[in-house]
Amino acid sequence: MSTQPTEGAAKATRAAIDAYLARLSERDLDGAVQVFAESAEFDAPGSSAVPWSGLRSGREGVKTFFTTLHEYLKPEEFTVTHIVVDGEQGVIIGHLRDTVKASGKPLVTPFAAHVTVVDGKIARYHLFEDTHALHRAVTDS
């Protein structure tokens, strides 16, 4: 049994994740969006009170997520502690700290993102974070 396809897929997955994270660290939104497939599915579940939460599709949806997020939050820290890759599946684990622009409230949460990479592009992205803390930081409840 050959492991070549899995090894090749794993390398492509890791390369896409690394490119995405590099663009984010450079605050290169357009570059980060280009790492996604044209028909990407992007899911950031959360409260309806959080404007950037929800399911989005395509590069435009990804761009809208980040644009909206940065309208409301000032990024303070984004730390990746682990990246796990298995074939075309990858998981990014870390923690972040932001400040809500309108209220000055802090948002501190661990996060994980499950990505699927197809043909060198992120085809699916599912974000996991403390949605309760996010809701509390964005609202007064």
C-alpha atoms as a PDB file:
ATOM      1  CA  MET A   1       0.000   0.000   0.000  1.00  0.00           C
ATOM      2  CA  SER A   2       1.385   3.400  -0.991  1.00  0.00           C
ATOM      3  CA  THR A   3       1.154   6.473   1.207  1.00  0.00           C
ATOM      4  CA  GLN A   4       2.222   8.861  -1.542  1.00  0.00           C
ATOM      5  CA  PRO A   5      -1.206  10.456  -2.154  1.00  0.00           C
ATOM      6  CA  THR A   6      -1.657  11.088   1.577  1.00  0.00           C
ATOM      7  CA  GLU A   7       1.860  12.491   1.922  1.00  0.00           C
ATOM      8  CA  GLY A   8       1.329  14.751  -1.097  1.00  0.00           C
ATOM      9  CA  ALA A   9      -2.022  15.907   0.208  1.00  0.00           C
ATOM     10  CA  ALA A  10      -0.537  16.527   3.651  1.00  0.00           C
ATOM     11  CA  LYS A  11       2.230  18.681   2.152  1.00  0.00           C
ATOM     12  CA  ALA A  12      -0.306  20.704   0.152  1.00  0.00           C
ATOM     13  CA  THR A  13      -2.510  21.089   3.229  1.00  0.00           C
ATOM     14  CA  ARG A  14       0.384  22.284   5.371  1.00  0.00           C
ATOM     15  CA  ALA A  15       1.535  24.680   2.631  1.00  0.00           C
ATOM     16  CA  ALA A  16      -1.971  26.208   2.355  1.00  0.00           C
ATOM     17  CA  ILE A  17      -2.255  26.573   6.142  1.00  0.00           C
ATOM     18  CA  ASP A  18       1.204  28.154   6.368  1.00  0.00           C
ATOM     19  CA  ALA A  19       0.393  30.570   3.516  1.00  0.00           C
ATOM     20  CA  TYR A  20      -2.925  31.524   5.151  1.00  0.00           C
ATOM     21  CA  LEU A  21      -1.328  32.141   8.563  1.00  0.00           C
ATOM     22  CA  ALA A  22       1.550  34.104   7.014  1.00  0.00           C
ATOM     23  CA  ARG A  23      -0.905  36.418   5.229  1.00  0.00           C
ATOM     24  CA  LEU A  24      -2.895  36.897   8.444  1.00  0.00           C
ATOM     25  CA  SER A  25       0.236  37.773  10.414  1.00  0.00           C
ATOM     26  CA  GLU A  26       1.129  40.339   7.717  1.00  0.00           C
ATOM     27  CA  ARG A  27      -2.460  41.708   7.883  1.00  0.00           C
ATOM     28  CA  ASP A  28      -2.696  40.911   4.157  1.00  0.00           C
ATOM     29  CA  LEU A  29      -6.434  40.286   3.860  1.00  0.00           C
ATOM     30  CA  ASP A  30      -6.438  40.005   0.069  1.00  0.00           C
ATOM     31  CA  GLY A  31      -3.551  37.539   0.179  1.00  0.00           C
ATOM     32  CA  ALA A  32      -5.261  35.450   2.884  1.00  0.00           C
ATOM     33  CA  VAL A  33      -8.480  35.344   0.856  1.00  0.00           C
ATOM     34  CA  GLN A  34      -6.552  34.098  -2.204  1.00  0.00           C
ATOM     35  CA  VAL A  35      -5.524  30.965  -0.259  1.00  0.00           C
ATOM     36  CA  PHE A  36      -9.212  29.936  -0.327  1.00  0.00           C
ATOM     37  CA  ALA A  37     -10.898  28.144  -3.217  1.00  0.00           C
ATOM     38  CA  GLU A  38     -13.368  30.132  -5.320  1.00  0.00           C
ATOM     39  CA  SER A  39     -16.218  28.027  -3.888  1.00  0.00           C
ATOM     40  CA  ALA A  40     -14.916  27.778  -0.299  1.00  0.00           C
ATOM     41  CA  GLU A  41     -17.300  27.101   2.587  1.00  0.00           C
ATOM     42  CA  PHE A  42     -16.440  29.217   5.645  1.00  0.00           C
ATOM     43  CA  ASP A  43     -18.306  28.596   8.908  1.00  0.00           C
ATOM     44  CA  ALA A  44     -17.879  30.677  12.059  1.00  0.00           C
ATOM     45  CA  PRO A  45     -20.828  29.632  14.252  1.00  0.00           C
ATOM     46  CA  GLY A  46     -22.014  32.040  16.895  1.00  0.00           C
ATOM     47  CA  SER A  47     -24.659  34.348  18.243  1.00  0.00           C
ATOM     48  CA  SER A  48     -26.835  36.333  15.868  1.00  0.00           C
ATOM     49  CA  ALA A  49     -25.653  39.388  17.847  1.00  0.00           C
ATOM     50  CA  VAL A  50     -22.167  38.841  16.416  1.00  0.00           C
ATOM     51  CA  PRO A  51     -22.241  40.318  12.896  1.00  0.00           C
ATOM     52  CA  TRP A  52     -19.396  38.226  11.449  1.00  0.00           C
ATOM     53  CA  SER A  53     -20.753  34.889  12.712  1.00  0.00           C
ATOM     54  CA  GLY A  54     -22.382  32.394  10.407  1.00  0.00           C
ATOM     55  CA  LEU A  55     -21.872  30.408   7.251  1.00  0.00           C
ATOM     56  CA  ARG A  56     -20.333  32.138   4.236  1.00  0.00           C
ATOM     57  CA  SER A  57     -19.312  30.919   0.830  1.00  0.00           C
ATOM     58  CA  GLY A  58     -16.700  31.770  -1.753  1.00  0.00           C
ATOM     59  CA  ARG A  59     -13.782  34.144  -1.504  1.00  0.00           C
ATOM     60  CA  GLU A  60     -16.165  37.093  -1.223  1.00  0.00           C
ATOM     61  CA  GLY A  61     -17.767  35.456   1.820  1.00  0.00           C
ATOM     62  CA  VAL A  62     -14.357  34.924   3.405  1.00  0.00           C
ATOM     63  CA  LYS A  63     -13.418  38.540   2.713  1.00  0.00           C
ATOM     64  CA  THR A  64     -16.718  39.748   4.187  1.00  0.00           C
ATOM     65  CA  PHE A  65     -16.061  37.712   7.348  1.00  0.00           C
ATOM     66  CA  PHE A  66     -12.663  39.324   7.916  1.00  0.00           C
ATOM     67  CA  THR A  67     -13.754  42.815   6.883  1.00  0.00           C
ATOM     68  CA  THR A  68     -16.714  42.717   9.265  1.00  0.00           C
ATOM     69  CA  LEU A  69     -14.617  41.194  12.050  1.00  0.00           C
ATOM     70  CA  HIS A  70     -12.083  44.020  11.799  1.00  0.00           C
ATOM     71  CA  GLU A  71     -14.811  46.674  11.789  1.00  0.00           C
ATOM     72  CA  TYR A  72     -15.783  45.501  15.287  1.00  0.00           C
ATOM     73  CA  LEU A  73     -12.572  44.137  16.817  1.00  0.00           C
ATOM     74  CA  LYS A  74      -9.043  45.419  17.286  1.00  0.00           C
ATOM     75  CA  PRO A  75      -6.679  42.416  17.128  1.00  0.00           C
ATOM     76  CA  GLU A  76      -4.233  42.279  20.030  1.00  0.00           C
ATOM     77  CA  GLU A  77      -2.803  38.748  19.934  1.00  0.00           C
ATOM     78  CA  PHE A  78      -3.222  35.737  17.661  1.00  0.00           C
ATOM     79  CA  THR A  79      -1.087  32.794  18.718  1.00  0.00           C
ATOM     80  CA  VAL A  80      -1.001  29.431  16.974  1.00  0.00           C
ATOM     81  CA  THR A  81       0.197  26.670  19.297  1.00  0.00           C
ATOM     82  CA  HIS A  82      -0.399  23.572  17.159  1.00  0.00           C
ATOM     83  CA  ILE A  83      -1.017  22.604  13.560  1.00  0.00           C
ATOM     84  CA  VAL A  84      -2.108  19.032  12.888  1.00  0.00           C
ATOM     85  CA  VAL A  85      -2.308  17.698   9.331  1.00  0.00           C
ATOM     86  CA  ASP A  86      -3.680  14.406   8.031  1.00  0.00           C
ATOM     87  CA  GLY A  87      -3.975  14.265   4.253  1.00  0.00           C
ATOM     88  CA  GLU A  88      -6.228  17.065   3.071  1.00  0.00           C
ATOM     89  CA  GLN A  89      -7.496  17.744   6.618  1.00  0.00           C
ATOM     90  CA  GLY A  90      -5.792  20.200   8.954  1.00  0.00           C
ATOM     91  CA  VAL A  91      -6.471  21.695  12.369  1.00  0.00           C
ATOM     92  CA  ILE A  92      -5.058  24.985  13.612  1.00  0.00           C
ATOM     93  CA  ILE A  93      -5.127  25.410  17.410  1.00  0.00           C
ATOM     94  CA  GLY A  94      -4.319  28.502  19.413  1.00  0.00           C
ATOM     95  CA  HIS A  95      -5.666  31.438  21.359  1.00  0.00           C
ATOM     96  CA  LEU A  96      -6.450  35.057  20.642  1.00  0.00           C
ATOM     97  CA  ARG A  97      -7.068  38.337  22.379  1.00  0.00           C
ATOM     98  CA  ASP A  98      -8.966  41.208  20.785  1.00  0.00           C
ATOM     99  CA  THR A  99     -10.613  44.395  21.993  1.00  0.00           C
ATOM    100  CA  VAL A 100     -14.186  45.283  21.019  1.00  0.00           C
ATOM    101  CA  LYS A 101     -13.840  48.728  19.442  1.00  0.00           C
ATOM    102  CA  ALA A 102     -17.232  50.076  20.537  1.00  0.00           C
ATOM    103  CA  SER A 103     -16.965  49.122  24.210  1.00  0.00           C
ATOM    104  CA  GLY A 104     -13.293  48.555  24.892  1.00  0.00           C
ATOM    105  CA  LYS A 105     -14.177  45.121  26.277  1.00  0.00           C
ATOM    106  CA  PRO A 106     -11.590  42.390  25.903  1.00  0.00           C
ATOM    107  CA  LEU A 107     -12.258  39.158  24.060  1.00  0.00           C
ATOM    108  CA  VAL A 108     -10.001  36.293  25.062  1.00  0.00           C
ATOM    109  CA  THR A 109     -10.663  32.833  23.667  1.00  0.00           C
ATOM    110  CA  PRO A 110      -8.972  29.644  22.639  1.00  0.00           C
ATOM    111  CA  PHE A 111      -9.730  28.653  19.058  1.00  0.00           C
ATOM    112  CA  ALA A 112      -9.447  25.778  16.651  1.00  0.00           C
ATOM    113  CA  ALA A 113     -10.030  25.854  12.909  1.00  0.00           C
ATOM    114  CA  HIS A 114     -10.664  22.692  10.907  1.00  0.00           C
ATOM    115  CA  VAL A 115      -9.646  23.134   7.279  1.00  0.00           C
ATOM    116  CA  THR A 116      -9.958  20.954   4.218  1.00  0.00           C
ATOM    117  CA  VAL A 117      -7.533  21.657   1.385  1.00  0.00           C
ATOM    118  CA  VAL A 118      -8.336  20.583  -2.165  1.00  0.00           C
ATOM    119  CA  ASP A 119      -5.993  21.312  -5.073  1.00  0.00           C
ATOM    120  CA  GLY A 120      -3.811  23.482  -2.833  1.00  0.00           C
ATOM    121  CA  LYS A 121      -6.658  25.800  -1.756  1.00  0.00           C
ATOM    122  CA  ILE A 122      -8.736  25.889   1.433  1.00  0.00           C
ATOM    123  CA  ALA A 123     -12.087  24.471   0.370  1.00  0.00           C
ATOM    124  CA  ARG A 124     -13.699  24.261   3.825  1.00  0.00           C
ATOM    125  CA  TYR A 125     -12.969  26.200   7.015  1.00  0.00           C
ATOM    126  CA  HIS A 126     -14.826  25.663  10.281  1.00  0.00           C
ATOM    127  CA  LEU A 127     -13.915  27.917  13.208  1.00  0.00           C
ATOM    128  CA  PHE A 128     -14.399  26.812  16.815  1.00  0.00           C
ATOM    129  CA  GLU A 129     -14.086  29.377  19.597  1.00  0.00           C
ATOM    130  CA  ASP A 130     -15.761  30.386  22.868  1.00  0.00           C
ATOM    131  CA  THR A 131     -18.946  31.758  21.326  1.00  0.00           C
ATOM    132  CA  HIS A 132     -20.379  32.608  24.760  1.00  0.00           C
ATOM    133  CA  ALA A 133     -17.375  34.826  25.556  1.00  0.00           C
ATOM    134  CA  LEU A 134     -17.670  36.346  22.088  1.00  0.00           C
ATOM    135  CA  HIS A 135     -21.369  37.124  22.607  1.00  0.00           C
ATOM    136  CA  ARG A 136     -20.672  38.670  26.036  1.00  0.00           C
ATOM    137  CA  ALA A 137     -17.828  40.810  24.668  1.00  0.00           C
ATOM    138  CA  VAL A 138     -19.916  42.156  21.782  1.00  0.00           C
ATOM    139  CA  THR A 139     -23.143  42.716  23.767  1.00  0.00           C
ATOM    140  CA  ASP A 140     -23.793  44.029  27.251  1.00  0.00           C
ATOM    141  CA  SER A 141     -25.128  40.690  28.463  1.00  0.00           C
END
